[in-house]
Amino acid sequence: MYQFAILAYPGCLQSAVLGLQDVLGYAATVSDNTVTVDVVSVFEIGKHSYDAVILPPSAAEVEAKDVPELAGFIAHQHGEGALVCSACTGATFVAEAGLAQGRALTTHWGLEQRLTSRYPDVVFDTDQLLIEYGDLVTAGGLMAWIDLSLAVIERFLGYAVAARTAGYFVVDMRRRDQRRFRRFSPQMRHGDAVILKTQHLIEAQYADASNVSDIARASGLPSRTFLRRFKLATGLTPNAYLQELRIERARDLLIETDKSISEICFVVGYQDPPSFARLFARLTGLSPGAFRKHFARQRL
C-alpha cells in the first residue's frame, strides 16, 4: 500500500492540486497496488507518514516564512523516508528544508535568480525539466506537475502504469519512457533512522564516497553492526547500494548529456573507465556506448 500527500499550501494552484489528484487517482485504479492520495492543508499537517509528499506550483511568488510549518513538515517526512517532490515554486520549501545537500534542484526559470539570492548554497539548474534523486524529485515550470506526477507513478507503480496513465490523459511521457528500463529505487521506509540518514548522505555524496569504511564511520555504528543493519534495511550491501546509485546517475548522464564515457566515469566516482564499463554492462546488460546509442534522445 502506498500513501501520497499533495500539500495544498496557501496560494498553490488549485488546478494543479486537482490535476495531481486526478492523475494519481487514475493510476491507482489501474495498478495492482493499493494507493491513497490525500490533499493535506497546512492546517491539517500531522505526524502521519507518507511514501511521497508533493508540493504543487503557485502562480505567485511564495515565501517559506509565510508558511513556517511546511519546511519542517517535509523535512520530517524526508527523515521518515518519504520521497519529497516539488513543482515550480514548491522548490522554495525544499530549499528551506535543507534537502538539497549540495545537489541541483530545478524550478521555473523565472524564479532562479530570486531563489539563488535567497538560498546561495543551493544550485538551481533550470535547464532541466525534471531532476530526480532517490529521495527527491524537482520539476520546472507551472505545468511540470504533469511530468512530476508521472515520475511518482513510475517510481512506485512501474513504467507500465505510468505509460497507461499518460495515454489516458493524452500527455507526452517526454523523457519518461522506456529508456529508463531499469530504475534503482532504494528502500527508504524501513524504520531504521540511522541507516536512512546514511542513505541520504550517500545520495548527496555518492561520487565522493570512497569505500564502505567511510560510510560506516559516518553512521557512527560499529562496522559489523552497520553492515548487518544496512543489508537488513535496504536489501543490499553498502558497496552494492553505492554501485547501483552511481550506475543510475551514469544512465542519466549518458541519456541527457554529451559527456564522454570517461568523463561520466569520473563524474560518478570511478577512476578506471574499463572497470566502470564492465560494471555498467553487468548491471544494465549493455555497454555504456551501446546504452547511449540505443536510448539517448535525438538532439536538434
XYZ file of C-alpha atoms in Angstrom:
300
model
C 0.000 0.000 0.000
C 1.264 3.455 -0.907
C 0.138 6.763 0.555
C 0.750 10.046 -1.252
C 0.140 13.555 0.096
C -0.460 16.647 -2.035
C 0.461 19.623 0.135
C -2.108 22.340 -0.602
C -0.257 25.319 0.867
C -1.804 28.835 0.683
C -1.589 30.252 -2.845
C -0.833 26.991 -4.646
C -2.614 26.381 -7.944
C -5.873 24.610 -7.267
C -5.870 23.342 -10.840
C -2.559 21.581 -10.134
C -3.868 20.124 -6.867
C -6.961 18.769 -8.614
C -4.906 17.614 -11.594
C -2.485 15.734 -9.368
C -5.454 14.107 -7.647
C -6.925 13.050 -10.972
C -3.695 11.714 -12.488
C -2.518 9.884 -9.377
C -6.038 8.683 -8.696
C -6.372 7.202 -12.169
C -3.011 5.442 -11.801
C -4.283 3.951 -8.553
C -7.280 2.426 -10.351
C -5.137 0.652 -12.954
C -2.439 -0.525 -10.559
C -2.330 -3.791 -8.657
C -1.221 -1.812 -5.585
C -3.480 -0.085 -3.084
C -2.879 3.663 -3.322
C -4.369 6.543 -1.364
C -3.973 10.186 -2.374
C -4.587 12.782 0.346
C -4.817 16.537 -0.123
C -3.285 17.992 3.031
C -3.528 21.656 4.003
C -1.059 23.308 6.356
C -3.806 23.306 8.973
C -4.032 19.509 8.747
C -0.341 18.716 8.966
C 0.186 15.985 11.484
C 2.529 13.126 12.212
C 1.153 10.726 9.623
C 3.912 9.273 7.420
C 3.625 9.207 3.632
C 5.519 7.424 0.875
C 5.611 10.627 -1.185
C 4.795 14.255 -0.402
C 4.165 16.566 -3.344
C 4.466 20.356 -3.408
C 2.370 21.759 -6.287
C 3.211 25.038 -8.052
C 1.870 28.508 -7.358
C 1.162 31.208 -9.928
C 2.526 33.796 -7.488
C 5.844 34.003 -5.689
C 5.914 32.222 -2.367
C 7.997 32.818 0.734
C 8.783 29.987 3.107
C 8.314 32.351 6.071
C 4.666 32.759 5.127
C 4.076 29.028 5.695
C 6.503 28.281 8.545
C 5.051 24.828 9.253
C 5.693 23.461 5.790
C 9.500 23.205 5.630
C 9.585 21.426 8.968
C 6.870 19.024 7.872
C 8.613 17.993 4.654
C 11.952 17.697 6.485
C 10.227 15.367 8.959
C 8.660 13.325 6.148
C 12.037 13.126 4.399
C 13.564 11.943 7.635
C 10.929 9.198 7.782
C 11.870 8.003 4.274
C 9.305 9.796 2.116
C 10.055 10.839 -1.453
C 9.816 14.649 -1.477
C 8.577 16.158 -4.748
C 8.116 19.745 -5.902
C 6.930 21.562 -8.994
C 7.915 25.140 -9.820
C 7.594 27.321 -6.673
C 7.431 24.208 -4.493
C 11.235 24.109 -4.694
C 11.215 27.068 -2.275
C 10.157 24.781 0.543
C 12.615 22.068 -0.498
C 15.445 24.594 -0.270
C 14.132 25.977 3.028
C 14.028 22.463 4.481
C 17.692 21.949 3.613
C 17.103 18.891 1.454
C 19.327 19.899 -1.484
C 22.538 18.911 0.330
C 24.761 20.178 -2.474
C 22.585 18.720 -5.234
C 20.996 20.692 -8.059
C 17.277 21.461 -7.980
C 15.092 22.695 -10.799
C 12.255 25.212 -10.738
C 10.657 27.770 -13.052
C 13.364 29.641 -14.963
C 11.868 32.950 -13.847
C 12.474 32.088 -10.202
C 16.119 31.080 -10.491
C 17.652 34.471 -9.707
C 15.396 35.135 -6.700
C 15.843 31.665 -5.225
C 19.602 31.723 -5.784
C 19.756 35.009 -3.907
C 17.586 33.631 -1.088
C 19.408 30.268 -0.920
C 23.004 30.909 -2.066
C 24.151 27.413 -1.081
C 21.618 25.716 -3.398
C 22.351 25.109 -7.083
C 19.367 25.646 -9.386
C 19.570 24.127 -12.869
C 16.525 25.480 -14.687
C 17.681 23.988 -17.991
C 16.295 20.713 -16.670
C 12.583 19.944 -16.700
C 12.935 17.201 -14.108
C 15.765 16.326 -11.715
C 15.459 13.047 -9.844
C 17.279 11.547 -6.882
C 16.370 8.564 -4.788
C 14.799 10.760 -2.104
C 13.919 13.922 -4.011
C 12.314 14.937 -7.330
C 12.004 18.547 -8.519
C 10.205 19.742 -11.644
C 10.373 23.014 -13.559
C 7.525 25.248 -14.729
C 3.886 25.673 -13.788
C 2.676 22.703 -15.830
C 5.577 20.434 -14.875
C 3.340 18.887 -12.204
C 2.239 16.570 -15.027
C 5.779 15.260 -15.508
C 6.186 15.128 -11.748
C 3.071 13.005 -11.319
C 4.272 10.554 -13.963
C 7.646 10.368 -12.206
C 5.917 9.477 -8.937
C 3.736 6.894 -10.673
C 6.695 5.259 -12.400
C 8.735 5.292 -9.201
C 6.109 3.488 -7.113
C 3.765 1.749 -9.553
C 6.038 0.998 -12.509
C 6.579 2.123 -16.080
C 3.565 0.283 -17.488
C 1.148 2.110 -15.172
C 2.842 5.468 -15.894
C 2.613 4.878 -19.666
C -1.027 3.842 -19.430
C -1.798 6.930 -17.354
C -0.034 9.218 -19.840
C -2.015 7.611 -22.676
C -5.321 8.029 -20.847
C -4.730 11.737 -20.269
C -3.158 12.151 -23.737
C 0.023 13.685 -22.394
C 3.576 13.122 -23.570
C 5.782 10.934 -21.412
C 8.581 13.263 -22.562
C 11.831 11.853 -21.219
C 9.933 9.392 -19.063
C 9.879 6.465 -21.414
C 11.421 3.028 -21.729
C 14.913 4.475 -21.831
C 14.843 4.137 -18.088
C 14.046 0.466 -18.379
C 15.830 -0.256 -15.151
C 15.461 2.021 -12.164
C 17.278 1.959 -8.870
C 14.573 2.791 -6.342
C 16.110 2.234 -2.915
C 14.009 1.185 0.049
C 13.811 4.105 2.451
C 10.744 3.485 4.594
C 12.321 0.728 6.633
C 12.213 2.411 10.020
C 15.959 2.442 10.758
C 16.717 6.136 11.264
C 20.499 5.665 11.372
C 20.590 3.774 8.080
C 18.182 6.251 6.466
C 20.488 9.108 7.474
C 23.360 7.196 5.888
C 21.339 6.691 2.693
C 20.687 10.428 2.497
C 24.406 11.052 2.952
C 25.261 8.605 0.155
C 22.692 10.301 -2.124
C 24.324 13.657 -1.534
C 27.950 12.483 -1.757
C 27.828 9.329 -3.882
C 30.685 10.456 -6.125
C 32.978 11.133 -3.148
C 32.230 8.058 -1.032
C 35.464 6.133 -1.351
C 34.673 2.908 0.488
C 32.386 1.160 2.923
C 34.592 2.072 5.878
C 33.972 5.774 5.250
C 30.225 5.164 5.074
C 30.254 3.041 8.224
C 32.180 5.698 10.135
C 29.624 8.317 9.104
C 26.859 6.167 10.595
C 28.522 6.092 13.997
C 27.901 2.345 14.247
C 30.482 -0.406 14.660
C 31.384 -1.754 11.233
C 29.781 -5.188 11.602
C 26.621 -3.720 13.115
C 26.392 -1.191 10.301
C 26.800 -3.846 7.599
C 24.123 -6.044 9.171
C 21.609 -3.217 9.640
C 22.251 -1.703 6.209
C 21.614 -5.029 4.459
C 18.536 -5.673 6.583
C 17.078 -2.224 5.837
C 17.897 -1.858 2.135
C 18.324 -5.418 0.897
C 21.793 -4.540 -0.404
C 25.306 -4.358 0.936
C 26.678 -0.794 1.122
C 29.028 -1.493 -1.805
C 26.205 -2.837 -3.978
C 23.985 0.108 -2.995
C 26.681 2.617 -3.938
C 27.301 0.834 -7.243
C 23.595 0.867 -8.115
C 23.318 4.555 -7.307
C 26.391 5.508 -9.318
C 25.281 3.497 -12.345
C 21.817 5.080 -12.112
C 23.453 8.507 -12.316
C 25.615 7.324 -15.200
C 22.481 6.281 -17.125
C 21.100 9.802 -16.734
C 24.335 11.378 -17.941
C 24.549 9.075 -20.958
C 20.996 9.985 -21.952
C 20.931 13.666 -21.095
C 24.461 14.908 -21.841
C 27.203 14.695 -24.455
C 29.897 13.905 -21.897
C 32.303 11.180 -22.937
C 32.107 7.809 -21.229
C 35.424 8.513 -19.497
C 34.123 11.848 -18.204
C 30.991 10.176 -16.885
C 33.104 7.517 -15.205
C 34.960 10.198 -13.239
C 31.838 12.282 -12.518
C 30.037 9.377 -10.830
C 33.027 8.498 -8.687
C 35.078 5.889 -10.573
C 38.694 6.306 -11.650
C 39.080 3.380 -14.070
C 36.945 3.641 -17.247
C 37.343 -0.049 -18.257
C 36.235 -1.232 -14.809
C 33.355 1.245 -14.903
C 32.297 -0.067 -18.321
C 32.332 -3.677 -17.080
C 30.246 -2.788 -14.032
C 27.805 -0.802 -16.167
C 27.370 -3.754 -18.526
C 26.863 -6.163 -15.631
C 24.118 -4.045 -14.051
C 22.346 -2.925 -17.217
C 23.033 -5.618 -19.795
C 24.539 -3.050 -22.182
C 27.903 -1.360 -22.509
C 27.814 2.415 -21.884
C 28.283 3.059 -25.596
C 25.504 0.659 -26.596
C 23.214 2.123 -23.935
C 23.760 5.656 -25.251
C 23.288 4.583 -28.868
C 20.081 2.726 -28.094
C 18.462 5.080 -25.606
C 19.855 8.613 -25.874
C 17.361 11.102 -27.241
C 17.968 12.785 -30.559
C 19.131 16.380 -30.297
C 18.342 19.125 -32.739
